């Protein structure tokens, strides 16, 4: 399979890339040093290059993220909203618009984002983060509708937060209760290929349950 992972430079991206590489898949990992996902033309150039080289893409795992928050609702900074809009929404828009045609050519394509429980129950100080995540979910569900009837599926994976080995090493006393390990996330993404597209397209799969 041909798998694109955006936001591949961090521990989560490394875990996801490693999972698919171990399975013998062709993994194209990009981070901000490779492609500016806020540049629509640059993202389209990436899609065009993958089309020339591979003819399709079987998976797009969009891992670009970030968090901003405040001490209270009244202290919310709309500058934080602007930052999260770019990170969580604009990059998703550019990637999904560029790669939807390629996903449609795959017999078993998957488009995946990672969302958060905060989108369901926003806290007073987490308005900008929760709203951005909710918008990203809505956009992904629109993509799911576009993929309906094809071999592709757009899926939202929901976590409380992610944890990796470096975080555990930095805070050995930490409990990380309810957090999802990045390797478990990678396995959950891989497992989407074992289920029919029509069964999972447009679904929110809660990894905290």
PDB file of C-alpha atoms in Angstrom:
ATOM      1  CA  UNK A   1       0.000   0.000   0.000  1.00  0.00           C
ATOM      2  CA  UNK A   2       0.973   3.621  -0.494  1.00  0.00           C
ATOM      3  CA  UNK A   3       0.573   5.527   2.784  1.00  0.00           C
ATOM      4  CA  UNK A   4       1.018   9.271   3.293  1.00  0.00           C
ATOM      5  CA  UNK A   5       1.607  10.460   6.849  1.00  0.00           C
ATOM      6  CA  UNK A   6       1.472  14.201   7.464  1.00  0.00           C
ATOM      7  CA  UNK A   7       3.005  15.538  10.658  1.00  0.00           C
ATOM      8  CA  UNK A   8       5.372  12.587  10.535  1.00  0.00           C
ATOM      9  CA  UNK A   9       8.273  14.154  12.410  1.00  0.00           C
ATOM     10  CA  UNK A  10       7.058  13.622  15.985  1.00  0.00           C
ATOM     11  CA  UNK A  11       6.742  10.476  18.103  1.00  0.00           C
ATOM     12  CA  UNK A  12       3.211   9.814  16.853  1.00  0.00           C
ATOM     13  CA  UNK A  13       4.257  10.104  13.240  1.00  0.00           C
ATOM     14  CA  UNK A  14       7.256   7.877  13.839  1.00  0.00           C
ATOM     15  CA  UNK A  15       5.037   5.207  15.408  1.00  0.00           C
ATOM     16  CA  UNK A  16       2.546   5.293  12.541  1.00  0.00           C
ATOM     17  CA  UNK A  17       5.232   5.304   9.849  1.00  0.00           C
ATOM     18  CA  UNK A  18       7.041   2.456  11.590  1.00  0.00           C
ATOM     19  CA  UNK A  19       3.885   0.373  11.791  1.00  0.00           C
ATOM     20  CA  UNK A  20       3.230   0.509   8.070  1.00  0.00           C
ATOM     21  CA  UNK A  21       6.893   0.140   7.129  1.00  0.00           C
ATOM     22  CA  UNK A  22       7.100  -3.069   9.152  1.00  0.00           C
ATOM     23  CA  UNK A  23       4.168  -4.366   7.142  1.00  0.00           C
ATOM     24  CA  UNK A  24       6.077  -3.715   3.925  1.00  0.00           C
ATOM     25  CA  UNK A  25       4.047  -0.714   2.818  1.00  0.00           C
ATOM     26  CA  UNK A  26       5.478   2.296   1.004  1.00  0.00           C
ATOM     27  CA  UNK A  27       5.334   5.172   3.486  1.00  0.00           C
ATOM     28  CA  UNK A  28       5.686   8.818   2.507  1.00  0.00           C
ATOM     29  CA  UNK A  29       6.199  10.805   5.681  1.00  0.00           C
ATOM     30  CA  UNK A  30       6.170  14.596   5.503  1.00  0.00           C
ATOM     31  CA  UNK A  31       6.637  17.254   8.144  1.00  0.00           C
ATOM     32  CA  UNK A  32       6.747  21.041   8.023  1.00  0.00           C
ATOM     33  CA  UNK A  33      10.375  20.944   6.869  1.00  0.00           C
ATOM     34  CA  UNK A  34       9.322  18.896   3.834  1.00  0.00           C
ATOM     35  CA  UNK A  35       6.068  20.528   2.752  1.00  0.00           C
ATOM     36  CA  UNK A  36       4.275  23.632   3.968  1.00  0.00           C
ATOM     37  CA  UNK A  37       0.766  22.264   4.463  1.00  0.00           C
ATOM     38  CA  UNK A  38      -0.544  25.824   4.724  1.00  0.00           C
ATOM     39  CA  UNK A  39       0.474  26.323   1.096  1.00  0.00           C
ATOM     40  CA  UNK A  40      -2.307  24.875  -1.040  1.00  0.00           C
ATOM     41  CA  UNK A  41      -0.139  24.811  -4.149  1.00  0.00           C
ATOM     42  CA  UNK A  42       2.665  22.988  -2.335  1.00  0.00           C
ATOM     43  CA  UNK A  43       0.250  20.339  -1.087  1.00  0.00           C
ATOM     44  CA  UNK A  44      -1.156  19.906  -4.585  1.00  0.00           C
ATOM     45  CA  UNK A  45       2.388  19.511  -5.907  1.00  0.00           C
ATOM     46  CA  UNK A  46       2.914  16.718  -3.377  1.00  0.00           C
ATOM     47  CA  UNK A  47      -0.266  14.998  -4.522  1.00  0.00           C
ATOM     48  CA  UNK A  48       0.748  15.362  -8.147  1.00  0.00           C
ATOM     49  CA  UNK A  49       4.159  13.857  -7.436  1.00  0.00           C
ATOM     50  CA  UNK A  50       2.644  10.873  -5.636  1.00  0.00           C
ATOM     51  CA  UNK A  51       0.213  10.413  -8.514  1.00  0.00           C
ATOM     52  CA  UNK A  52       3.068  10.388 -11.032  1.00  0.00           C
ATOM     53  CA  UNK A  53       5.104   7.923  -8.988  1.00  0.00           C
ATOM     54  CA  UNK A  54       2.392   5.620  -7.659  1.00  0.00           C
ATOM     55  CA  UNK A  55      -0.883   6.388  -9.422  1.00  0.00           C
ATOM     56  CA  UNK A  56      -2.917   6.369  -6.210  1.00  0.00           C
ATOM     57  CA  UNK A  57      -2.689   6.631  -2.448  1.00  0.00           C
ATOM     58  CA  UNK A  58      -4.126   3.979  -0.126  1.00  0.00           C
ATOM     59  CA  UNK A  59      -3.947   5.926   3.090  1.00  0.00           C
ATOM     60  CA  UNK A  60      -3.629   9.497   4.321  1.00  0.00           C
ATOM     61  CA  UNK A  61      -2.997   9.782   8.041  1.00  0.00           C
ATOM     62  CA  UNK A  62      -3.224  13.437   9.034  1.00  0.00           C
ATOM     63  CA  UNK A  63      -1.360  13.944  12.316  1.00  0.00           C
ATOM     64  CA  UNK A  64      -0.774  17.695  12.304  1.00  0.00           C
ATOM     65  CA  UNK A  65      -1.861  18.932  15.720  1.00  0.00           C
ATOM     66  CA  UNK A  66      -1.391  21.396  18.496  1.00  0.00           C
ATOM     67  CA  UNK A  67      -3.051  22.682  21.637  1.00  0.00           C
ATOM     68  CA  UNK A  68      -3.890  26.109  23.001  1.00  0.00           C
ATOM     69  CA  UNK A  69      -6.002  26.962  26.018  1.00  0.00           C
ATOM     70  CA  UNK A  70      -6.643  29.478  28.758  1.00  0.00           C
ATOM     71  CA  UNK A  71      -7.372  29.628  32.454  1.00  0.00           C
ATOM     72  CA  UNK A  72     -10.990  30.565  31.945  1.00  0.00           C
ATOM     73  CA  UNK A  73     -13.508  31.212  29.185  1.00  0.00           C
ATOM     74  CA  UNK A  74     -13.193  34.987  29.566  1.00  0.00           C
ATOM     75  CA  UNK A  75      -9.415  34.772  29.171  1.00  0.00           C
ATOM     76  CA  UNK A  76      -9.675  32.981  25.831  1.00  0.00           C
ATOM     77  CA  UNK A  77      -7.333  34.496  23.245  1.00  0.00           C
ATOM     78  CA  UNK A  78      -8.568  34.601  19.680  1.00  0.00           C
ATOM     79  CA  UNK A  79      -4.927  34.624  18.637  1.00  0.00           C
ATOM     80  CA  UNK A  80      -4.949  31.044  19.882  1.00  0.00           C
ATOM     81  CA  UNK A  81      -7.932  30.382  17.652  1.00  0.00           C
ATOM     82  CA  UNK A  82      -6.046  31.749  14.651  1.00  0.00           C
ATOM     83  CA  UNK A  83      -3.107  29.454  15.405  1.00  0.00           C
ATOM     84  CA  UNK A  84      -5.260  26.356  15.860  1.00  0.00           C
ATOM     85  CA  UNK A  85      -7.339  27.193  12.806  1.00  0.00           C
ATOM     86  CA  UNK A  86      -4.200  26.939  10.705  1.00  0.00           C
ATOM     87  CA  UNK A  87      -2.839  23.829  12.438  1.00  0.00           C
ATOM     88  CA  UNK A  88      -5.982  21.778  12.863  1.00  0.00           C
ATOM     89  CA  UNK A  89      -8.301  22.982  10.108  1.00  0.00           C
ATOM     90  CA  UNK A  90      -6.456  24.669   7.251  1.00  0.00           C
ATOM     91  CA  UNK A  91      -3.837  21.939   6.886  1.00  0.00           C
ATOM     92  CA  UNK A  92      -6.612  19.338   6.898  1.00  0.00           C
ATOM     93  CA  UNK A  93      -8.500  21.209   4.210  1.00  0.00           C
ATOM     94  CA  UNK A  94      -5.487  21.432   1.936  1.00  0.00           C
ATOM     95  CA  UNK A  95      -4.497  17.782   2.376  1.00  0.00           C
ATOM     96  CA  UNK A  96      -7.989  16.352   1.957  1.00  0.00           C
ATOM     97  CA  UNK A  97      -8.815  18.457  -1.094  1.00  0.00           C
ATOM     98  CA  UNK A  98      -5.579  17.468  -2.806  1.00  0.00           C
ATOM     99  CA  UNK A  99      -5.726  13.755  -2.009  1.00  0.00           C
ATOM    100  CA  UNK A 100      -9.422  12.893  -2.281  1.00  0.00           C
ATOM    101  CA  UNK A 101      -9.119  12.090  -6.004  1.00  0.00           C
ATOM    102  CA  UNK A 102      -6.192   9.757  -5.330  1.00  0.00           C
ATOM    103  CA  UNK A 103      -8.019   8.016  -2.483  1.00  0.00           C
ATOM    104  CA  UNK A 104     -10.947   7.368  -4.811  1.00  0.00           C
ATOM    105  CA  UNK A 105      -8.642   5.382  -7.086  1.00  0.00           C
ATOM    106  CA  UNK A 106      -7.655   2.990  -4.319  1.00  0.00           C
ATOM    107  CA  UNK A 107      -9.601  -0.199  -3.759  1.00  0.00           C
ATOM    108  CA  UNK A 108      -9.198   0.211   0.002  1.00  0.00           C
ATOM    109  CA  UNK A 109      -8.264   3.825   0.775  1.00  0.00           C
ATOM    110  CA  UNK A 110      -8.374   5.331   4.250  1.00  0.00           C
ATOM    111  CA  UNK A 111      -8.233   8.945   5.413  1.00  0.00           C
ATOM    112  CA  UNK A 112      -7.669   9.303   9.151  1.00  0.00           C
ATOM    113  CA  UNK A 113      -7.573  12.176  11.611  1.00  0.00           C
ATOM    114  CA  UNK A 114      -7.054  12.052  15.359  1.00  0.00           C
ATOM    115  CA  UNK A 115      -9.579  14.032  17.346  1.00  0.00           C
ATOM    116  CA  UNK A 116     -10.105  14.505  21.068  1.00  0.00           C
ATOM    117  CA  UNK A 117     -12.748  13.877  23.685  1.00  0.00           C
ATOM    118  CA  UNK A 118     -12.620  17.634  24.262  1.00  0.00           C
ATOM    119  CA  UNK A 119     -14.631  18.134  21.073  1.00  0.00           C
ATOM    120  CA  UNK A 120     -17.557  16.364  22.760  1.00  0.00           C
ATOM    121  CA  UNK A 121     -17.346  18.078  26.145  1.00  0.00           C
ATOM    122  CA  UNK A 122     -15.406  21.339  25.875  1.00  0.00           C
ATOM    123  CA  UNK A 123     -14.036  22.880  29.039  1.00  0.00           C
ATOM    124  CA  UNK A 124     -14.410  26.587  29.801  1.00  0.00           C
ATOM    125  CA  UNK A 125     -10.761  27.252  29.049  1.00  0.00           C
ATOM    126  CA  UNK A 126     -10.575  24.912  26.083  1.00  0.00           C
ATOM    127  CA  UNK A 127     -12.975  26.685  23.758  1.00  0.00           C
ATOM    128  CA  UNK A 128     -10.542  27.309  20.914  1.00  0.00           C
ATOM    129  CA  UNK A 129      -9.133  23.781  20.963  1.00  0.00           C
ATOM    130  CA  UNK A 130     -12.495  22.060  21.204  1.00  0.00           C
ATOM    131  CA  UNK A 131     -14.019  24.234  18.482  1.00  0.00           C
ATOM    132  CA  UNK A 132     -11.101  23.597  16.133  1.00  0.00           C
ATOM    133  CA  UNK A 133     -11.295  19.849  16.716  1.00  0.00           C
ATOM    134  CA  UNK A 134     -15.047  19.889  16.136  1.00  0.00           C
ATOM    135  CA  UNK A 135     -14.559  21.772  12.872  1.00  0.00           C
ATOM    136  CA  UNK A 136     -11.924  19.262  11.773  1.00  0.00           C
ATOM    137  CA  UNK A 137     -14.338  16.440  12.519  1.00  0.00           C
ATOM    138  CA  UNK A 138     -17.109  18.069  10.483  1.00  0.00           C
ATOM    139  CA  UNK A 139     -14.754  18.548   7.538  1.00  0.00           C
ATOM    140  CA  UNK A 140     -13.679  14.921   7.714  1.00  0.00           C
ATOM    141  CA  UNK A 141     -17.302  13.773   7.772  1.00  0.00           C
ATOM    142  CA  UNK A 142     -17.887  15.772   4.595  1.00  0.00           C
ATOM    143  CA  UNK A 143     -14.975  13.935   3.023  1.00  0.00           C
ATOM    144  CA  UNK A 144     -16.576  10.688   4.165  1.00  0.00           C
ATOM    145  CA  UNK A 145     -19.717  11.618   2.284  1.00  0.00           C
ATOM    146  CA  UNK A 146     -17.619  12.290  -0.819  1.00  0.00           C
ATOM    147  CA  UNK A 147     -16.052   8.817  -0.498  1.00  0.00           C
ATOM    148  CA  UNK A 148     -19.384   7.073   0.003  1.00  0.00           C
ATOM    149  CA  UNK A 149     -19.857   4.307  -2.524  1.00  0.00           C
ATOM    150  CA  UNK A 150     -16.134   3.982  -3.238  1.00  0.00           C
ATOM    151  CA  UNK A 151     -13.570   1.671  -1.702  1.00  0.00           C
ATOM    152  CA  UNK A 152     -12.442   4.506   0.544  1.00  0.00           C
ATOM    153  CA  UNK A 153     -13.359   5.636   4.035  1.00  0.00           C
ATOM    154  CA  UNK A 154     -12.703   8.733   6.118  1.00  0.00           C
ATOM    155  CA  UNK A 155     -12.478   7.962   9.820  1.00  0.00           C
ATOM    156  CA  UNK A 156     -12.084   9.967  13.028  1.00  0.00           C
ATOM    157  CA  UNK A 157     -10.138   8.344  15.866  1.00  0.00           C
ATOM    158  CA  UNK A 158     -10.916   9.881  19.244  1.00  0.00           C
ATOM    159  CA  UNK A 159      -8.444  10.004  22.121  1.00  0.00           C
ATOM    160  CA  UNK A 160      -8.199  11.813  25.437  1.00  0.00           C
ATOM    161  CA  UNK A 161      -4.537  12.500  24.713  1.00  0.00           C
ATOM    162  CA  UNK A 162      -1.541  10.608  23.358  1.00  0.00           C
ATOM    163  CA  UNK A 163       1.454   9.303  25.282  1.00  0.00           C
ATOM    164  CA  UNK A 164       4.833   8.052  24.094  1.00  0.00           C
ATOM    165  CA  UNK A 165       7.962   6.565  25.629  1.00  0.00           C
ATOM    166  CA  UNK A 166       9.749   9.917  25.852  1.00  0.00           C
ATOM    167  CA  UNK A 167       6.868  11.367  27.876  1.00  0.00           C
ATOM    168  CA  UNK A 168       6.965   8.423  30.256  1.00  0.00           C
ATOM    169  CA  UNK A 169      10.741   8.733  30.645  1.00  0.00           C
ATOM    170  CA  UNK A 170      10.469  12.458  31.360  1.00  0.00           C
ATOM    171  CA  UNK A 171       7.774  11.874  33.974  1.00  0.00           C
ATOM    172  CA  UNK A 172       8.218   8.366  35.390  1.00  0.00           C
ATOM    173  CA  UNK A 173       5.751   9.071  38.179  1.00  0.00           C
ATOM    174  CA  UNK A 174       3.064  10.087  35.693  1.00  0.00           C
ATOM    175  CA  UNK A 175      -0.093   7.997  35.455  1.00  0.00           C
ATOM    176  CA  UNK A 176      -1.276   9.206  32.006  1.00  0.00           C
ATOM    177  CA  UNK A 177      -4.704   7.860  32.878  1.00  0.00           C
ATOM    178  CA  UNK A 178      -6.891   7.390  29.828  1.00  0.00           C
ATOM    179  CA  UNK A 179      -4.119   8.354  27.403  1.00  0.00           C
ATOM    180  CA  UNK A 180      -3.625   6.332  24.216  1.00  0.00           C
ATOM    181  CA  UNK A 181      -0.118   5.062  23.477  1.00  0.00           C
ATOM    182  CA  UNK A 182       1.111   6.135  20.048  1.00  0.00           C
ATOM    183  CA  UNK A 183       1.821   2.524  19.103  1.00  0.00           C
ATOM    184  CA  UNK A 184      -1.731   1.547  19.999  1.00  0.00           C
ATOM    185  CA  UNK A 185      -2.931   4.420  17.825  1.00  0.00           C
ATOM    186  CA  UNK A 186      -0.815   3.129  14.947  1.00  0.00           C
ATOM    187  CA  UNK A 187      -2.271  -0.360  15.363  1.00  0.00           C
ATOM    188  CA  UNK A 188      -5.802   1.078  15.406  1.00  0.00           C
ATOM    189  CA  UNK A 189      -5.106   2.879  12.126  1.00  0.00           C
ATOM    190  CA  UNK A 190      -3.744  -0.297  10.602  1.00  0.00           C
ATOM    191  CA  UNK A 191      -6.808  -2.184  11.786  1.00  0.00           C
ATOM    192  CA  UNK A 192      -9.037   0.052   9.679  1.00  0.00           C
ATOM    193  CA  UNK A 193      -7.869  -1.900   6.636  1.00  0.00           C
ATOM    194  CA  UNK A 194      -9.310  -5.098   8.086  1.00  0.00           C
ATOM    195  CA  UNK A 195     -12.840  -3.687   8.065  1.00  0.00           C
ATOM    196  CA  UNK A 196     -15.036  -2.895   5.039  1.00  0.00           C
ATOM    197  CA  UNK A 197     -14.941   0.734   3.982  1.00  0.00           C
ATOM    198  CA  UNK A 198     -18.719   1.071   4.104  1.00  0.00           C
ATOM    199  CA  UNK A 199     -18.723  -0.112   7.719  1.00  0.00           C
ATOM    200  CA  UNK A 200     -16.324   2.522   9.003  1.00  0.00           C
ATOM    201  CA  UNK A 201     -16.737   5.444   6.606  1.00  0.00           C
ATOM    202  CA  UNK A 202     -17.864   8.537   8.483  1.00  0.00           C
ATOM    203  CA  UNK A 203     -17.476   6.977  11.924  1.00  0.00           C
ATOM    204  CA  UNK A 204     -15.884   8.243  15.139  1.00  0.00           C
ATOM    205  CA  UNK A 205     -13.967   5.424  16.770  1.00  0.00           C
ATOM    206  CA  UNK A 206     -13.359   6.112  20.459  1.00  0.00           C
ATOM    207  CA  UNK A 207     -10.000   4.638  21.521  1.00  0.00           C
ATOM    208  CA  UNK A 208     -10.620   5.584  25.157  1.00  0.00           C
ATOM    209  CA  UNK A 209     -13.578   3.223  25.544  1.00  0.00           C
TER     210      UNK A 209
END
